Amino acid sequence: MTTAMVKQEIAVASFSKLYDLDQVGAALSELGEGANEALRSTYEKMLKVGNLRFCVKPNRMPSIDALLDALPNFGEPLEDVRRQVALCVGTEDRLELMPMLLLGAPGIGKTHFAKAVARLLGTSYQYIAMSSLTAGWILSGASSQWKNSKPGKVFDTLVNGSYANPVIVVDEIDKASGDSQYDPLGALYALLEHETAQAFIDEFAEVPINAGQVIWVATANDERAIPEPILSRMSVYEIVAPDREGARRIAQAIYDEIRLAHIWGQRFPAELGGDALDALAEASPRDMRRAILHAFGAARLAGRDEVRAEDICLERGSRRRPIGF
């Protein structure tokens, strides 16, 4: 079974209170005439949409074996997910997952894993690329006293989303950089601790919100660039390149995911041929996705409804190196 076939599990949902409506109302009433209009609108929206969000968890053991088959190099974190889900299935307890740090070479499938976990657990997914940050306050927001300031990604994901326990991916955390006034990782010291995260204060909104149920997945290539206090708050996993058979299974999973996501995919068979899988096994999952999408088009241009090895074009530099992808 491929990751595309691992459908969102039937989940049970309780409601979780994200913030105190009285506190928001008081903050709104204290705004003067010259106050930041974006802040005023934020408070008004918080009152309008209310403070309850879905907090979901599977109501039975999800199909983790299918993910293990499709993502064979993610066995350790997936087994830990299985253990934590097993603790709360059949009880009133909410799912608690320790923040994860996935260490591995670029393109090895770390963000794909996070998306698959969100789908498996039946919750939403938010992606934050730390390497492309232009401001250090992207997680925590910037003071409303600053021009063009706005809430951070955590506040926005929770308040404007439907779930109290989304999966939030902090990609390439080791490459975080911001302006000289803000530590881009500063907010994580509170957010990765369950107790302090329950009363997280975004610097723009300045009212506490409960971020204690967020499922955190961080990715990095080199842990040496990550502060020790951040590392100590996370379960750290070394993700190595899959062997050849594992790479073939990943290629099949990506092929199936792309095929099922498009109407034109119905023209193509469910299984890739062995020669095509062998060609793709030389690439990283990131390069596989690009190559497979192009291969679908190449096959159609050739008048075929089947992807062959001759349709697989891997750009120079995407070949697998001995140390990994």
CSV table of C-alpha atoms in Angstrom, one decimal:
chain,number,residue,atom,x,y,z
A,1,MET,CA,0.0,0.0,0.0
A,2,THR,CA,1.4,3.4,-0.9
A,3,THR,CA,1.2,6.7,0.9
A,4,ALA,CA,-1.4,7.9,-1.5
A,5,MET,CA,-3.6,5.0,-0.6
A,6,VAL,CA,-3.2,5.7,3.2
A,7,LYS,CA,-6.3,7.8,3.5
A,8,GLN,CA,-7.1,10.1,6.4
A,9,GLU,CA,-8.2,7.9,9.2
A,10,ILE,CA,-11.6,8.3,10.8
A,11,ALA,CA,-10.8,10.5,13.8
A,12,VAL,CA,-12.7,11.5,16.9
A,13,ALA,CA,-12.7,15.2,17.6
A,14,SER,CA,-13.2,17.0,20.8
A,15,PHE,CA,-13.1,20.8,21.2
A,16,SER,CA,-10.2,22.7,22.7
A,17,LYS,CA,-10.3,26.3,23.9
A,18,LEU,CA,-7.6,28.3,22.3
A,19,TYR,CA,-8.0,31.6,24.1
A,20,ASP,CA,-10.2,33.4,26.7
A,21,LEU,CA,-12.9,35.5,25.1
A,22,ASP,CA,-13.1,37.9,28.0
A,23,GLN,CA,-9.4,38.6,27.6
A,24,VAL,CA,-9.8,39.3,24.0
A,25,GLY,CA,-12.8,41.5,24.6
A,26,ALA,CA,-10.9,43.5,27.3
A,27,ALA,CA,-7.9,44.0,24.9
A,28,LEU,CA,-10.3,45.2,22.2
A,29,SER,CA,-12.0,47.7,24.6
A,30,GLU,CA,-8.6,49.1,25.7
A,31,LEU,CA,-7.6,50.1,22.2
A,32,GLY,CA,-7.5,53.8,21.6
A,33,GLU,CA,-8.7,55.7,18.6
A,34,GLY,CA,-5.2,55.7,17.0
A,35,ALA,CA,-4.6,52.0,17.6
A,36,ASN,CA,-3.4,49.6,14.9
A,37,GLU,CA,-6.4,48.8,12.8
A,38,ALA,CA,-5.0,45.4,11.9
A,39,LEU,CA,-4.9,44.6,15.6
A,40,ARG,CA,-8.4,45.8,16.1
A,41,SER,CA,-9.6,43.6,13.2
A,42,THR,CA,-7.7,40.7,14.7
A,43,TYR,CA,-9.5,41.0,18.0
A,44,GLU,CA,-12.9,41.4,16.4
A,45,LYS,CA,-12.3,38.3,14.3
A,46,MET,CA,-11.2,36.3,17.3
A,47,LEU,CA,-14.5,37.2,19.0
A,48,LYS,CA,-16.5,36.5,15.9
A,49,VAL,CA,-15.2,33.0,15.2
A,50,GLY,CA,-15.0,32.0,18.8
A,51,ASN,CA,-12.3,30.2,20.8
A,52,LEU,CA,-13.1,26.6,20.1
A,53,ARG,CA,-11.2,24.4,17.6
A,54,PHE,CA,-11.2,20.7,16.8
A,55,CYS,CA,-8.7,18.6,18.6
A,56,VAL,CA,-8.6,15.3,16.6
A,57,LYS,CA,-7.1,11.9,17.1
A,58,PRO,CA,-7.6,8.5,15.4
A,59,ASN,CA,-10.3,6.4,17.0
A,60,ARG,CA,-8.4,3.3,16.1
A,61,MET,CA,-4.8,2.4,15.3
A,62,PRO,CA,-4.1,4.0,12.0
A,63,SER,CA,-2.4,2.4,9.0
A,64,ILE,CA,1.1,3.0,10.1
A,65,ASP,CA,2.3,-0.2,8.5
A,66,ALA,CA,1.4,1.2,5.1
A,67,LEU,CA,3.5,4.3,5.8
A,68,LEU,CA,6.4,2.1,7.0
A,69,ASP,CA,6.2,0.3,3.7
A,70,ALA,CA,6.1,3.5,1.6
A,71,LEU,CA,8.6,5.4,3.8
A,72,PRO,CA,11.0,2.6,4.9
A,73,ASN,CA,13.7,5.0,6.1
A,74,PHE,CA,11.3,6.6,8.6
A,75,GLY,CA,10.8,3.6,10.7
A,76,GLU,CA,12.0,5.0,14.0
A,77,PRO,CA,9.8,8.1,14.1
A,78,LEU,CA,6.8,6.2,12.8
A,79,GLU,CA,7.1,3.6,15.5
A,80,ASP,CA,7.2,6.4,18.1
A,81,VAL,CA,4.0,7.8,16.6
A,82,ARG,CA,2.5,4.3,16.8
A,83,ARG,CA,3.3,4.1,20.5
A,84,GLN,CA,1.8,7.4,21.3
A,85,VAL,CA,-1.4,6.8,19.4
A,86,ALA,CA,-1.7,3.4,21.1
A,87,LEU,CA,-1.8,5.2,24.5
A,88,CYS,CA,-4.8,7.3,23.7
A,89,VAL,CA,-6.9,5.1,21.4
A,90,GLY,CA,-10.1,4.1,23.2
A,91,THR,CA,-9.7,6.7,25.9
A,92,GLU,CA,-10.6,10.3,26.5
A,93,ASP,CA,-6.9,11.3,26.5
A,94,ARG,CA,-5.7,13.5,23.8
A,95,LEU,CA,-2.8,12.6,21.5
A,96,GLU,CA,0.5,13.9,22.7
A,97,LEU,CA,3.5,13.7,20.4
A,98,MET,CA,6.9,14.8,21.4
A,99,PRO,CA,8.3,17.5,19.0
A,100,MET,CA,10.4,15.7,16.3
A,101,LEU,CA,13.6,16.8,14.7
A,102,LEU,CA,14.4,14.9,11.5
A,103,LEU,CA,18.1,15.0,10.5
A,104,GLY,CA,19.1,14.1,7.0
A,105,ALA,CA,20.4,15.1,3.6
A,106,PRO,CA,18.3,17.5,1.4
A,107,GLY,CA,15.5,16.0,-0.6
A,108,ILE,CA,15.4,12.7,1.4
A,109,GLY,CA,11.6,13.1,2.1
A,110,LYS,CA,11.4,14.7,5.5
A,111,THR,CA,8.6,17.2,4.7
A,112,HIS,CA,6.8,14.5,2.7
A,113,PHE,CA,6.8,12.4,6.0
A,114,ALA,CA,5.3,15.3,7.9
A,115,LYS,CA,2.5,15.7,5.4
A,116,ALA,CA,1.8,12.0,5.6
A,117,VAL,CA,1.6,12.1,9.4
A,118,ALA,CA,-0.9,15.0,9.3
A,119,ARG,CA,-3.0,13.0,6.8
A,120,LEU,CA,-2.7,9.9,9.0
A,121,LEU,CA,-3.9,11.7,12.2
A,122,GLY,CA,-6.7,13.6,10.4
A,123,THR,CA,-5.4,17.1,11.1
A,124,SER,CA,-4.1,20.1,9.1
A,125,TYR,CA,-0.6,20.9,8.0
A,126,GLN,CA,1.4,24.1,8.0
A,127,TYR,CA,4.8,24.6,6.5
A,128,ILE,CA,7.4,27.2,7.6
A,129,ALA,CA,10.6,27.5,5.6
A,130,MET,CA,13.3,28.9,7.9
A,131,SER,CA,15.9,29.2,5.2
A,132,SER,CA,13.9,31.8,3.3
A,133,LEU,CA,13.0,34.0,6.3
A,134,THR,CA,13.2,37.7,5.8
A,135,ALA,CA,12.2,38.5,9.4
A,136,GLY,CA,13.0,36.9,12.7
A,137,TRP,CA,9.5,37.3,14.0
A,138,ILE,CA,7.8,34.9,11.6
A,139,LEU,CA,6.9,32.4,14.4
A,140,SER,CA,6.0,34.9,17.2
A,141,GLY,CA,4.7,37.9,15.4
A,142,ALA,CA,5.9,41.5,15.6
A,143,SER,CA,4.7,44.2,18.0
A,144,SER,CA,1.6,46.1,16.7
A,145,GLN,CA,3.6,49.3,17.3
A,146,TRP,CA,5.7,48.5,14.2
A,147,LYS,CA,4.5,49.5,10.8
A,148,ASN,CA,3.0,46.7,8.7
A,149,SER,CA,3.4,44.3,11.6
A,150,LYS,CA,1.2,41.2,11.8
A,151,PRO,CA,0.7,38.0,13.9
A,152,GLY,CA,3.2,35.1,13.5
A,153,LYS,CA,2.6,31.8,11.8
A,154,VAL,CA,1.7,29.9,15.0
A,155,PHE,CA,-1.0,32.4,16.0
A,156,ASP,CA,-2.3,32.5,12.4
A,157,THR,CA,-2.4,28.8,12.0
A,158,LEU,CA,-4.4,28.2,15.2
A,159,VAL,CA,-6.7,31.2,15.2
A,160,ASN,CA,-7.6,31.2,11.5
A,161,GLY,CA,-7.6,27.4,11.2
A,162,SER,CA,-9.9,24.7,12.3
A,163,TYR,CA,-7.6,22.6,14.5
A,164,ALA,CA,-6.0,23.0,17.9
A,165,ASN,CA,-3.5,20.3,17.1
A,166,PRO,CA,-2.2,20.9,13.5
A,167,VAL,CA,1.1,19.5,12.3
A,168,ILE,CA,3.5,22.5,11.9
A,169,VAL,CA,6.7,21.8,10.0
A,170,VAL,CA,9.7,24.1,10.7
A,171,ASP,CA,11.8,23.2,7.6
A,172,GLU,CA,15.6,23.6,7.7
A,173,ILE,CA,15.7,24.9,11.2
A,174,ASP,CA,19.5,24.8,11.1
A,175,LYS,CA,19.4,27.5,8.4
A,176,ALA,CA,17.3,30.0,10.4
A,177,SER,CA,18.3,33.6,10.1
A,178,GLY,CA,16.5,36.8,10.6
A,179,ASP,CA,17.1,40.5,11.1
A,180,SER,CA,19.5,41.6,13.9
A,181,GLN,CA,16.6,42.5,16.2
A,182,TYR,CA,15.0,39.1,16.5
A,183,ASP,CA,16.1,35.5,17.1
A,184,PRO,CA,14.0,33.5,14.6
A,185,LEU,CA,14.1,30.5,17.0
A,186,GLY,CA,13.4,32.4,20.1
A,187,ALA,CA,9.7,31.6,20.2
A,188,LEU,CA,10.4,27.8,20.0
A,189,TYR,CA,11.9,27.9,23.5
A,190,ALA,CA,8.3,28.4,24.8
A,191,LEU,CA,6.4,26.6,22.0
A,192,LEU,CA,8.3,23.3,22.4
A,193,GLU,CA,7.6,23.0,26.1
A,194,HIS,CA,4.0,21.8,26.7
A,195,GLU,CA,3.4,23.8,29.8
A,196,THR,CA,4.6,27.2,28.5
A,197,ALA,CA,3.0,26.6,25.1
A,198,GLN,CA,-0.4,26.5,26.7
A,199,ALA,CA,-0.1,30.2,27.3
A,200,PHE,CA,1.9,31.4,24.3
A,201,ILE,CA,1.7,35.1,23.7
A,202,ASP,CA,2.1,36.3,20.1
A,203,GLU,CA,3.9,39.7,20.2
A,204,PHE,CA,1.3,41.2,17.8
A,205,ALA,CA,-1.9,40.1,19.5
A,206,GLU,CA,-0.6,40.1,23.1
A,207,VAL,CA,-3.3,37.7,24.4
A,208,PRO,CA,-2.4,34.2,25.5
A,209,ILE,CA,-3.3,31.3,23.2
A,210,ASN,CA,-3.1,27.6,23.8
A,211,ALA,CA,-0.4,26.2,21.4
A,212,GLY,CA,0.3,23.2,23.7
A,213,GLN,CA,-1.3,20.6,21.4
A,214,VAL,CA,0.5,21.6,18.2
A,215,ILE,CA,2.4,18.6,16.6
A,216,TRP,CA,5.9,19.9,15.8
A,217,VAL,CA,8.1,18.5,13.1
A,218,ALA,CA,11.4,20.2,12.4
A,219,THR,CA,13.9,19.2,9.7
A,220,ALA,CA,17.6,19.9,9.4
A,221,ASN,CA,20.7,18.9,7.6
A,222,ASP,CA,23.2,19.6,10.4
A,223,GLU,CA,22.3,19.6,14.1
A,224,ARG,CA,25.5,21.5,15.0
A,225,ALA,CA,23.8,24.8,13.9
A,226,ILE,CA,20.8,24.2,16.3
A,227,PRO,CA,21.0,25.6,19.8
A,228,GLU,CA,21.3,22.9,22.5
A,229,PRO,CA,18.2,24.1,24.4
A,230,ILE,CA,16.1,23.5,21.2
A,231,LEU,CA,17.7,20.1,20.6
A,232,SER,CA,16.9,19.1,24.2
A,233,ARG,CA,13.2,19.8,23.7
A,234,MET,CA,12.9,17.4,20.7
A,235,SER,CA,13.1,13.7,19.8
A,236,VAL,CA,16.0,13.6,17.3
A,237,TYR,CA,16.0,11.1,14.5
A,238,GLU,CA,18.7,10.4,11.9
A,239,ILE,CA,17.0,9.8,8.6
A,240,VAL,CA,19.3,7.9,6.3
A,241,ALA,CA,18.9,7.2,2.6
A,242,PRO,CA,16.9,4.1,1.8
A,243,ASP,CA,18.4,1.1,0.2
A,244,ARG,CA,17.6,0.3,-3.4
A,245,GLU,CA,14.5,-1.7,-2.7
A,246,GLY,CA,13.3,1.1,-0.3
A,247,ALA,CA,14.0,3.7,-3.0
A,248,ARG,CA,11.9,1.7,-5.4
A,249,ARG,CA,9.0,1.6,-2.9
A,250,ILE,CA,9.2,5.4,-2.4
A,251,ALA,CA,9.2,5.9,-6.2
A,252,GLN,CA,6.0,3.8,-6.5
A,253,ALA,CA,4.4,5.7,-3.7
A,254,ILE,CA,5.1,9.1,-5.2
A,255,TYR,CA,4.0,7.9,-8.6
A,256,ASP,CA,0.7,6.7,-7.1
A,257,GLU,CA,0.2,9.9,-5.2
A,258,ILE,CA,0.6,12.0,-8.4
A,259,ARG,CA,-1.5,9.7,-10.5
A,260,LEU,CA,-4.4,9.7,-8.0
A,261,ALA,CA,-4.3,13.5,-7.6
A,262,HIS,CA,-5.2,14.1,-11.3
A,263,ILE,CA,-8.0,13.1,-13.6
A,264,TRP,CA,-5.5,12.3,-16.3
A,265,GLY,CA,-3.9,9.9,-13.9
A,266,GLN,CA,-6.8,7.4,-14.6
A,267,ARG,CA,-5.3,6.7,-18.0
A,268,PHE,CA,-2.2,5.2,-16.4
A,269,PRO,CA,-1.8,1.8,-14.6
A,270,ALA,CA,-1.5,1.6,-10.9
A,271,GLU,CA,2.0,0.1,-10.9
A,272,LEU,CA,5.2,1.5,-12.4
A,273,GLY,CA,7.2,-0.9,-14.5
A,274,GLY,CA,10.4,-2.4,-13.1
A,275,ASP,CA,12.7,-0.6,-15.5
A,276,ALA,CA,11.2,2.8,-14.6
A,277,LEU,CA,11.5,2.0,-10.9
A,278,ASP,CA,15.1,1.1,-11.3
A,279,ALA,CA,15.8,4.4,-13.0
A,280,LEU,CA,14.1,6.4,-10.3
A,281,ALA,CA,15.8,4.5,-7.5
A,282,GLU,CA,19.0,6.5,-8.3
A,283,ALA,CA,17.2,9.8,-7.3
A,284,SER,CA,16.2,11.5,-4.1
A,285,PRO,CA,12.5,11.6,-3.3
A,286,ARG,CA,12.5,15.3,-4.2
A,287,ASP,CA,14.0,14.6,-7.6
A,288,MET,CA,11.7,11.5,-8.0
A,289,ARG,CA,8.6,13.7,-7.8
A,290,ARG,CA,9.9,16.1,-10.5
A,291,ALA,CA,11.0,13.3,-12.7
A,292,ILE,CA,7.8,11.3,-12.4
A,293,LEU,CA,5.6,14.3,-13.2
A,294,HIS,CA,7.7,15.1,-16.3
A,295,ALA,CA,7.6,11.4,-17.2
A,296,PHE,CA,3.8,11.4,-17.3
A,297,GLY,CA,3.9,14.2,-19.8
A,298,ALA,CA,6.6,12.5,-21.9
A,299,ALA,CA,4.6,9.3,-22.1
A,300,ARG,CA,1.5,11.2,-23.3
A,301,LEU,CA,3.6,13.0,-25.9
A,302,ALA,CA,4.8,9.6,-27.1
A,303,GLY,CA,1.2,8.5,-27.4
A,304,ARG,CA,1.4,6.1,-24.5
A,305,ASP,CA,-0.6,5.7,-21.3
A,306,GLU,CA,2.3,4.0,-19.5
A,307,VAL,CA,5.5,5.5,-18.0
A,308,ARG,CA,8.7,3.7,-19.2
A,309,ALA,CA,12.3,4.1,-18.2
A,310,GLU,CA,12.9,6.1,-21.3
A,311,ASP,CA,10.5,8.8,-20.0
A,312,ILE,CA,12.5,9.2,-16.8
A,313,CYS,CA,14.9,12.1,-17.0
A,314,LEU,CA,17.1,12.8,-14.0
A,315,GLU,CA,19.0,16.1,-14.2
A,316,ARG,CA,22.7,16.1,-13.7
A,317,GLY,CA,23.5,16.4,-10.0
A,318,SER,CA,20.4,14.5,-8.8
A,319,ARG,CA,22.2,11.2,-8.8
A,320,ARG,CA,22.6,9.5,-5.5
A,321,ARG,CA,26.0,10.0,-3.8
A,322,PRO,CA,27.5,7.4,-1.5
A,323,ILE,CA,26.8,9.4,1.6
A,324,GLY,CA,23.1,9.7,0.8
A,325,PHE,CA,20.7,11.7,-1.3
